[in-house]
mmCIF file of C-alpha atoms in Angstrom:
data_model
loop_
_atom_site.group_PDB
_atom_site.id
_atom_site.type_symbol
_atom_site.label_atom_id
_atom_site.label_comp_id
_atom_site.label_asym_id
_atom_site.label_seq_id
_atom_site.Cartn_x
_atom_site.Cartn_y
_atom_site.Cartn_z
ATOM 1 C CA UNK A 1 0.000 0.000 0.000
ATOM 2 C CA UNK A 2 1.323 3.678 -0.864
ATOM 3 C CA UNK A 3 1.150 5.551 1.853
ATOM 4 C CA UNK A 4 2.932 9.380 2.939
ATOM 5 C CA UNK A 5 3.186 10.651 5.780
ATOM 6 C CA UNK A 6 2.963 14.302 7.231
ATOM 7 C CA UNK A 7 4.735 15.853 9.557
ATOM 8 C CA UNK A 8 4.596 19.347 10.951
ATOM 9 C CA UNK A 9 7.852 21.054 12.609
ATOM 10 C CA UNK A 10 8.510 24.453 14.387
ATOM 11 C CA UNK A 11 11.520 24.640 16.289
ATOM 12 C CA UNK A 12 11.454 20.802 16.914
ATOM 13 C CA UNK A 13 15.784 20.609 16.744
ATOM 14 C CA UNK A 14 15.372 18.190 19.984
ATOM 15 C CA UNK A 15 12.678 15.895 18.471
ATOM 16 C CA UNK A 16 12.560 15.537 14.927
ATOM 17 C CA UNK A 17 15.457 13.060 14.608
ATOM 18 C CA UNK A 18 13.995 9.917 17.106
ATOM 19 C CA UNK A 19 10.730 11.000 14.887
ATOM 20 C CA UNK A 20 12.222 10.662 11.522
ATOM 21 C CA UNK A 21 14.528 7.811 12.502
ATOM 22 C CA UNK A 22 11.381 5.793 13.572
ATOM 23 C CA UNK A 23 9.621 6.602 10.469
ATOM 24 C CA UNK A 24 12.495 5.362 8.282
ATOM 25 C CA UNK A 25 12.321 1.868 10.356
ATOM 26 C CA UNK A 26 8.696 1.062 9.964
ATOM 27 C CA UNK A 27 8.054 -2.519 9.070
ATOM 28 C CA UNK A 28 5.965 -0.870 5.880
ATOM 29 C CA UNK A 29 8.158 1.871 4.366
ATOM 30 C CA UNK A 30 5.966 4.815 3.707
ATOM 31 C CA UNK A 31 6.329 5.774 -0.345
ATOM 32 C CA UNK A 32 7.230 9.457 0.951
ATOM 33 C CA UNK A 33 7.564 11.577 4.184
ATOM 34 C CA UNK A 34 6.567 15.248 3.847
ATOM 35 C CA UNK A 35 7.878 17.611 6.780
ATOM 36 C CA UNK A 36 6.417 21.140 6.421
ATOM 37 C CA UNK A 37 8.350 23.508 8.627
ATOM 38 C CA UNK A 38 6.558 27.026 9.556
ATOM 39 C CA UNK A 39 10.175 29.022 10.353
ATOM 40 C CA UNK A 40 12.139 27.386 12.250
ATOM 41 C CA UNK A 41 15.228 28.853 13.821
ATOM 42 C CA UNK A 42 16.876 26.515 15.977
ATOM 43 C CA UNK A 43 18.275 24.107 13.518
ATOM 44 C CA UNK A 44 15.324 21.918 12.614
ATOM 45 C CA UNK A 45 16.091 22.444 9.255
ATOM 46 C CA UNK A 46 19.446 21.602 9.022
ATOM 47 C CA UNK A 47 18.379 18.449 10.991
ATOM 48 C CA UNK A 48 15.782 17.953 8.017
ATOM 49 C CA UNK A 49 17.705 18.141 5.628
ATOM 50 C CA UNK A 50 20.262 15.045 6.307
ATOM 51 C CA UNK A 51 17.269 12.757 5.384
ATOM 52 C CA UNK A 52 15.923 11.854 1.800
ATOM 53 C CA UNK A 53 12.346 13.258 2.456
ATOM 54 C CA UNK A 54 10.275 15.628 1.312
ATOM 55 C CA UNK A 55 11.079 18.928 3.062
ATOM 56 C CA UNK A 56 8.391 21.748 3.175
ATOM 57 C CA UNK A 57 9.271 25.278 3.827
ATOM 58 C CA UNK A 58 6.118 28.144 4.575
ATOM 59 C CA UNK A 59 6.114 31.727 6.420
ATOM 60 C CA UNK A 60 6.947 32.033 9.905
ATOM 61 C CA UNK A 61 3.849 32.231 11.446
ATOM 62 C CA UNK A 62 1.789 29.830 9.749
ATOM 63 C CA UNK A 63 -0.403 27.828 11.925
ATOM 64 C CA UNK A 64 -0.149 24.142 12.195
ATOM 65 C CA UNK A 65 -3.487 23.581 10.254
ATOM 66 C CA UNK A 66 -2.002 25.186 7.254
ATOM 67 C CA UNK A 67 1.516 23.787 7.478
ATOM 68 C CA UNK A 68 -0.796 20.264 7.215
ATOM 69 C CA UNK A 69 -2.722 20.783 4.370
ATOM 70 C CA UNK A 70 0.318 22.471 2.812
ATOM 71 C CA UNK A 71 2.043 18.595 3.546
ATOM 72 C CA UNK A 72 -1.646 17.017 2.449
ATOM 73 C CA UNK A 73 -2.006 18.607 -1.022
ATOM 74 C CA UNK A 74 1.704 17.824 -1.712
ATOM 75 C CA UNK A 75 1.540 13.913 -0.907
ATOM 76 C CA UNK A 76 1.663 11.906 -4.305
ATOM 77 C CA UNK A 77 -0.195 9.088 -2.484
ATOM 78 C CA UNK A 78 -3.913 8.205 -1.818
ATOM 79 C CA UNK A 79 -3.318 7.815 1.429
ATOM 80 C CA UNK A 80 -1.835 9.763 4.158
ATOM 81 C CA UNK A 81 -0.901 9.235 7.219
ATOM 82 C CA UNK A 82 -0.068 11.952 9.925
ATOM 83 C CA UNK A 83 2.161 11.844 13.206
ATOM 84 C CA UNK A 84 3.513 15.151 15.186
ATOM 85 C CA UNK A 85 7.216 16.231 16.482
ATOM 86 C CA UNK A 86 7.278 15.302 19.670
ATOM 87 C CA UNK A 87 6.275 11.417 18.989
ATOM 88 C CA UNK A 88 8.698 8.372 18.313
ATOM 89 C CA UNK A 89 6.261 5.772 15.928
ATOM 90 C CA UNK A 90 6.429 2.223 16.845
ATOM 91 C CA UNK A 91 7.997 -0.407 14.741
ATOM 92 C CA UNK A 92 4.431 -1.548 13.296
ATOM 93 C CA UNK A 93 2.716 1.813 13.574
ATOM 94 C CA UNK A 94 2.486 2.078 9.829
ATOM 95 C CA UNK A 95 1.739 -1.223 8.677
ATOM 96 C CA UNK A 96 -1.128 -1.681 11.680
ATOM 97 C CA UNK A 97 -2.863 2.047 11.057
ATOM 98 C CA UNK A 98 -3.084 1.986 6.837
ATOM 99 C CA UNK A 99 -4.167 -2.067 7.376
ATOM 100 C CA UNK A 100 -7.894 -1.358 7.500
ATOM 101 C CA UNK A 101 -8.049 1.073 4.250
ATOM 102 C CA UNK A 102 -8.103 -2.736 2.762
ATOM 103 C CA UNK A 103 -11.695 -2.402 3.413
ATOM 104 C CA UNK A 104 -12.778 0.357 0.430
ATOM 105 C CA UNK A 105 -15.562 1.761 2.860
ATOM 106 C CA UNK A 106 -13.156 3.313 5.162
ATOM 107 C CA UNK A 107 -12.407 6.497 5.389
ATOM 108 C CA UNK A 108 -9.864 7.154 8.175
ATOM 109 C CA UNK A 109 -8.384 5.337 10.900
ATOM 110 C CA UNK A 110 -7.427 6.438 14.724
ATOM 111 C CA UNK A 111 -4.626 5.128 15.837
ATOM 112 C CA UNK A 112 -3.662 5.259 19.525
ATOM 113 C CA UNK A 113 -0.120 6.875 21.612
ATOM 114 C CA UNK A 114 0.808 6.647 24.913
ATOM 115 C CA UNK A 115 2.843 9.147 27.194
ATOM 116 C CA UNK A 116 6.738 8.680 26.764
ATOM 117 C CA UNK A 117 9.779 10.501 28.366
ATOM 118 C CA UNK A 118 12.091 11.356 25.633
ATOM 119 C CA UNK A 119 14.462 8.090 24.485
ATOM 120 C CA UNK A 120 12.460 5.988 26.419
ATOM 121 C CA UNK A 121 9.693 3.325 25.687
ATOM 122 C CA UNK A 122 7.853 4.110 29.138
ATOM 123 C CA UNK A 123 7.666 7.437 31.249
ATOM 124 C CA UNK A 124 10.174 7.123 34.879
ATOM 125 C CA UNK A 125 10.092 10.348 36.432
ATOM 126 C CA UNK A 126 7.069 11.126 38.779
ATOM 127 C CA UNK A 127 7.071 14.513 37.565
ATOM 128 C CA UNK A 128 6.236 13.473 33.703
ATOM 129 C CA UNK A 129 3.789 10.321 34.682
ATOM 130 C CA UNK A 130 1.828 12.571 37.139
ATOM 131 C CA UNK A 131 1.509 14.584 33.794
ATOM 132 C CA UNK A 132 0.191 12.460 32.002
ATOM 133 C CA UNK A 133 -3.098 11.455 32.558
ATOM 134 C CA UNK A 134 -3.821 15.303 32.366
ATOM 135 C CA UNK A 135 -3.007 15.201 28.893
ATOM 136 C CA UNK A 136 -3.417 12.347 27.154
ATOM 137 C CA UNK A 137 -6.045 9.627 27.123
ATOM 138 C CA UNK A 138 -4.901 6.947 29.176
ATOM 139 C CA UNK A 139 -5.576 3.212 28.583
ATOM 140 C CA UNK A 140 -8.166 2.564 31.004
ATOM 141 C CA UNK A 141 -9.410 5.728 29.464
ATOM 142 C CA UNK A 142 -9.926 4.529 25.723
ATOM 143 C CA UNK A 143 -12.754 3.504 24.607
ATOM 144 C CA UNK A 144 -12.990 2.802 20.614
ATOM 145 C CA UNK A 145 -16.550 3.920 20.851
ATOM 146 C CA UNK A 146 -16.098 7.279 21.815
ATOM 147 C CA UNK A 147 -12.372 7.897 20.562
ATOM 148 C CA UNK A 148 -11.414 10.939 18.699
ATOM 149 C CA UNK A 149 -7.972 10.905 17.661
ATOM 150 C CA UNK A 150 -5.169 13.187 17.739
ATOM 151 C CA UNK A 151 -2.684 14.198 14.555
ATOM 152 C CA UNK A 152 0.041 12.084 16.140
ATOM 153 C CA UNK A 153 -1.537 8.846 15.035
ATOM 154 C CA UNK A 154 -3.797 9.319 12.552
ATOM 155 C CA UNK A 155 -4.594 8.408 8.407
ATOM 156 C CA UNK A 156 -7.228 8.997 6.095
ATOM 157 C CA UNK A 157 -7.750 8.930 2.055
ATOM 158 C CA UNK A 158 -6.278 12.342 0.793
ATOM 159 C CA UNK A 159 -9.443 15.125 -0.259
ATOM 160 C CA UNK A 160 -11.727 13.382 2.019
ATOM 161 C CA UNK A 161 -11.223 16.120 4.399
ATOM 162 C CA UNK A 162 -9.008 19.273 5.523
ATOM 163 C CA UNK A 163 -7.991 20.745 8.400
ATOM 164 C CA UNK A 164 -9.635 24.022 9.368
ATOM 165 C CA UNK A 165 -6.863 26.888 8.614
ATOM 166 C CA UNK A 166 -8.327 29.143 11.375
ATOM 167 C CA UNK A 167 -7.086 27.382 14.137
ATOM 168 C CA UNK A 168 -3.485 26.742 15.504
ATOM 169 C CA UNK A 169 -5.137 24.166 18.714
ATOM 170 C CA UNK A 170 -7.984 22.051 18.817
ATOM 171 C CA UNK A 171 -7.479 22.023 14.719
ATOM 172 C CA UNK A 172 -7.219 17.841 15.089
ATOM 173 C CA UNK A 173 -10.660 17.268 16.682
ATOM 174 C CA UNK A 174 -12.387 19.560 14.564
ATOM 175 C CA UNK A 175 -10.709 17.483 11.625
ATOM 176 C CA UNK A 176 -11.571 14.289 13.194
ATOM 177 C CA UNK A 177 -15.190 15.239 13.770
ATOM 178 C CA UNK A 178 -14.809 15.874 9.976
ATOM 179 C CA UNK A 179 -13.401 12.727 9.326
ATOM 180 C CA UNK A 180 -15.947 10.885 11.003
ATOM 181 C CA UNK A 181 -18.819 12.725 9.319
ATOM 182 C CA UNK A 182 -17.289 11.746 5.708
ATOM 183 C CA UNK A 183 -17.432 8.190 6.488
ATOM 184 C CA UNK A 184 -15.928 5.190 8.212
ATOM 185 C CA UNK A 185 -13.567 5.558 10.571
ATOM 186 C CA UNK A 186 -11.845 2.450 11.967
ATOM 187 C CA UNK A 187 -9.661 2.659 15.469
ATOM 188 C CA UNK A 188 -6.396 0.805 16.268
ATOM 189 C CA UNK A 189 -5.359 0.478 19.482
ATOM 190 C CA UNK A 190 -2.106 -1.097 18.116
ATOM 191 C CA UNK A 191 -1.346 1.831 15.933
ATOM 192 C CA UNK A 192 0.686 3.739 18.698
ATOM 193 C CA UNK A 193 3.315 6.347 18.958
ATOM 194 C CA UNK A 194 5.074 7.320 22.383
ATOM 195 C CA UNK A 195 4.533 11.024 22.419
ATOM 196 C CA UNK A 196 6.762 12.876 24.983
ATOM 197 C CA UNK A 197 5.368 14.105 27.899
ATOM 198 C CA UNK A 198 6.455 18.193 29.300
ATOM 199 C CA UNK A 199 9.306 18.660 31.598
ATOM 200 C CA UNK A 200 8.858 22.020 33.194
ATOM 201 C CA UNK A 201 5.769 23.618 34.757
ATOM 202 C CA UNK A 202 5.994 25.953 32.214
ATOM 203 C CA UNK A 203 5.491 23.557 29.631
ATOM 204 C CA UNK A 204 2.918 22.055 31.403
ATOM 205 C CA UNK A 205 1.169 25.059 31.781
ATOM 206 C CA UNK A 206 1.989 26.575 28.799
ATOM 207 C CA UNK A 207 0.476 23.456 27.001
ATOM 208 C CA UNK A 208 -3.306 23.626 28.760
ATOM 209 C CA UNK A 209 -3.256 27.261 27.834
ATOM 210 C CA UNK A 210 -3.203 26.693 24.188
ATOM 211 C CA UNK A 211 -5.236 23.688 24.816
ATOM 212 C CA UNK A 212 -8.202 25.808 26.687
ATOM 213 C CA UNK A 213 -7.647 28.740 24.309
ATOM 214 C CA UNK A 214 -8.242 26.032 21.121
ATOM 215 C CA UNK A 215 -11.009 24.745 22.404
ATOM 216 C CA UNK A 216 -12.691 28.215 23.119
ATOM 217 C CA UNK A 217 -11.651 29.845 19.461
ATOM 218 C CA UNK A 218 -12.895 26.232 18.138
ATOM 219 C CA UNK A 219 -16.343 26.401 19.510
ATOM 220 C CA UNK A 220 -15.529 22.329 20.753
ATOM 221 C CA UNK A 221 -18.375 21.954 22.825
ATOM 222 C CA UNK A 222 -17.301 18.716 25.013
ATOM 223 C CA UNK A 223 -14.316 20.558 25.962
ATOM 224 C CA UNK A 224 -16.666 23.815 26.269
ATOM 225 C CA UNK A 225 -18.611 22.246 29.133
ATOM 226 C CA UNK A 226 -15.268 21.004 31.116
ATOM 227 C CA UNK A 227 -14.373 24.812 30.582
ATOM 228 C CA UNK A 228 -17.142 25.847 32.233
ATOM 229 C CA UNK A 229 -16.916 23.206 35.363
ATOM 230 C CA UNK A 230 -13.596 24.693 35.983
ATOM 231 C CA UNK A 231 -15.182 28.289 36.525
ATOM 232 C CA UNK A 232 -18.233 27.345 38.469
ATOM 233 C CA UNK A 233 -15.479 25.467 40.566
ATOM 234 C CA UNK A 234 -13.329 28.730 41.342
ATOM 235 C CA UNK A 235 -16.583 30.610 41.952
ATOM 236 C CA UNK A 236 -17.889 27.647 44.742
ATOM 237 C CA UNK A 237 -14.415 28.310 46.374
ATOM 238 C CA UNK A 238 -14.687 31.618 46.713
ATOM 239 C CA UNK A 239 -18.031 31.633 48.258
ATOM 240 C CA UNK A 240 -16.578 28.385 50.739
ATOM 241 C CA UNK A 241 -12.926 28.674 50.767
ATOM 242 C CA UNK A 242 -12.389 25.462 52.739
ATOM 243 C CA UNK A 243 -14.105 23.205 49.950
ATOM 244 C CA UNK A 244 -10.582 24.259 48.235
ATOM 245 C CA UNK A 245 -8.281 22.314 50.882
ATOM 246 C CA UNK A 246 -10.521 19.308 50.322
ATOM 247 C CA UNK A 247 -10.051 20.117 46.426
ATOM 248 C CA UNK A 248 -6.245 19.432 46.777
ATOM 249 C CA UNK A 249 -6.636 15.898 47.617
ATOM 250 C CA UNK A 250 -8.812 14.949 44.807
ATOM 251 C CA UNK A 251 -6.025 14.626 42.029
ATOM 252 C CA UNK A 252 -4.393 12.090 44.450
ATOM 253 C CA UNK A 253 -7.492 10.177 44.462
ATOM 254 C CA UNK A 254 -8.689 10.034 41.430
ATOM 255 C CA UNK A 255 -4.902 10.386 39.033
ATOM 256 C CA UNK A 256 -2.618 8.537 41.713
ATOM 257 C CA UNK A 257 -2.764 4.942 40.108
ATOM 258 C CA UNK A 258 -1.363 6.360 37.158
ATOM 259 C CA UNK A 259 1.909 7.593 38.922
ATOM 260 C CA UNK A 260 4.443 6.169 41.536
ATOM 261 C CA UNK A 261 4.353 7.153 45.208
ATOM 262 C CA UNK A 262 6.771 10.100 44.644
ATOM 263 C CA UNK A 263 4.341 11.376 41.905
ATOM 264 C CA UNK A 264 1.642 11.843 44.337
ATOM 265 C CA UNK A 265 3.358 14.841 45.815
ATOM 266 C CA UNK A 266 3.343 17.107 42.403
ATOM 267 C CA UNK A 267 -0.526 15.909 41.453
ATOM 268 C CA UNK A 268 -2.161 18.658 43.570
ATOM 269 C CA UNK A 269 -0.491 21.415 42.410
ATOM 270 C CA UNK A 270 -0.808 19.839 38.832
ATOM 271 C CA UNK A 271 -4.129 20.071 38.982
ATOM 272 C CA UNK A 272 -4.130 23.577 39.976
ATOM 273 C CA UNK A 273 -1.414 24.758 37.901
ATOM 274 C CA UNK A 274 -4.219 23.337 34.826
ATOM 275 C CA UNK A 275 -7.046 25.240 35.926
ATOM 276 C CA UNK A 276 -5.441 28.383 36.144
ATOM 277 C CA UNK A 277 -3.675 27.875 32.754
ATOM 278 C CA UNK A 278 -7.645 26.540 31.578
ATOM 279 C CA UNK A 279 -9.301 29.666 33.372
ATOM 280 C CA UNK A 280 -6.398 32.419 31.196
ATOM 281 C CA UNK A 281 -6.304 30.440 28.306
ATOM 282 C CA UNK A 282 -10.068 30.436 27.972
ATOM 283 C CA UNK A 283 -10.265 34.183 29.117
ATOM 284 C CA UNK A 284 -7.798 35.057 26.638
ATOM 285 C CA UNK A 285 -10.062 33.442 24.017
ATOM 286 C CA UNK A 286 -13.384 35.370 24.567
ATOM 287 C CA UNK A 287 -11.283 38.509 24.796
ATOM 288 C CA UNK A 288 -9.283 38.167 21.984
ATOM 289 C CA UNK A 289 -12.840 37.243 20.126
ATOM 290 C CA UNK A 290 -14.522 40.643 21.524
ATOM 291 C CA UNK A 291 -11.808 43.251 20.706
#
């Protein structure tokens, strides 16, 4: 089966290689491997370039939705296939996501990633798995029913659908929901990349910001609604502060089987540090919209 995949890059010097390496050591070769970079200046490009792919170049400034339908109209192949910086593909990944499009009614298929440290199969800091399940869909978590899939495992028959070029985040829901309405979409658990988890509270926070002001610029109502629990939380603490203290415990609760002991400790703070950044990142949203 000819297949290309897509890949979109800014500033990605510290993950592109394990991405590209991974891609070139699939048990099915992909025909082609577009990268569309949107300005880079810390040496992605140069990284790029060492392979024998496709290379991309837009503006600086161009959002990620355009970067991908910049990489989708350029494919030469019927079928692409779509993974993100940050990720490391699996040996099968390829050969297990494109396996379906056998069946002619099929659209697009959802493939599945799980939260990685960087070089490593499986997260082992506390700080990064206590991260995790506030990101990512975990496996307890997945249910093929309901699934929506990210752009970092992810193919579909090329024209079928395109990514909306008005958003920067929450662009790969909206595109799956379009996915979906065009047609079959099959899910593979077994189609997985290991997508690296944040290091820093800044990233972490930085991360739900964009996340929170996606969803809000997106109009993605299921993410909408967990908006709005957030703020009709903050305003029951305010009118009965200690309901707060008991609020700090809850993350340990509810997120602590996905973490080891020492995670526990970061989990409360976690959880607050993502409600403020889901309380400005929204806020910056519906301002941003008014002025």
């Amino acid at each position: 089966m000819k297949v290309s995949v897509v890949v979109t890059v800014l500033n990605e010097a510290g993950t592109i290689k394990p991405l590209l390496d991974s891609l070139l050591e699939q048990s099915l070769s992909p025909r082609e491997i577009i990268v569309v970079d949107a300005g880079s200046t810390d040496g992605t490009v140069n990284i790029i370039k060492h392979y024998s792919i496709t290379f991309r170049d837009r503006d600086r400034g161009t959002n990620r939705s355009k970067a991908r339908n910049t990489g989708i109209k350029a494919a030469k192949n019927e079928i692409i296939a779509i993974t993100d910086a940050g990720c490391v593909a699996d040996k099968h990944w390829l050969e297990r996501l494109v396996k379906p499009f056998k069946d002619k009614q099929v659209i697009s298929v959802a493939g599945y990633y799980r939260p990685a440290c960087a070089g490593r199969p499986v997260i082992k800091t506390p700080f990064q798995q206590a991260i995790a399940p506030f990101v990512a869909v975990m496996p307890d978590k997945f249910d093929p029913k309901t699934y929506l899939p990210s752009s970092r495992s992810l193919a579909f028959r090329k024209g079928v659908a395109w990514y909306p070029e008005n958003l920067n985040y929450c662009e790969d829901l909206i595109f799956a929901q379009r996915l979906k309405a065009a047609g079959k979409m099959a899910v593979v658990a077994g189609a997985k990349v290991r997508w690296q988890m944040q290091t820093t509270w800044a990233g972490f926070f930085n991360q739900i910001y964009h996340y929170a002001q996606g969803d809000v610029r997106a109009r993605y109502w299921p993410h909408l609604l967990k908006i709005a629990t957030v703020w009709l939380r903050y305003v029951l603490f305010l009118t009965w502060p200690p309901l707060f203290l008991v609020y700090l415990f809850w993350p340990v609760i509810k997120l602590g089987h996905y973490t080891s002991t020492p995670g526990w400790k970061y989990l409360p703070l976690l959880q607050v540090t993502a409600d403020l950044a889901v309380l400005t990142g929204s806020l910056s949203a519906i301002i941003s919209k008014r002025i």
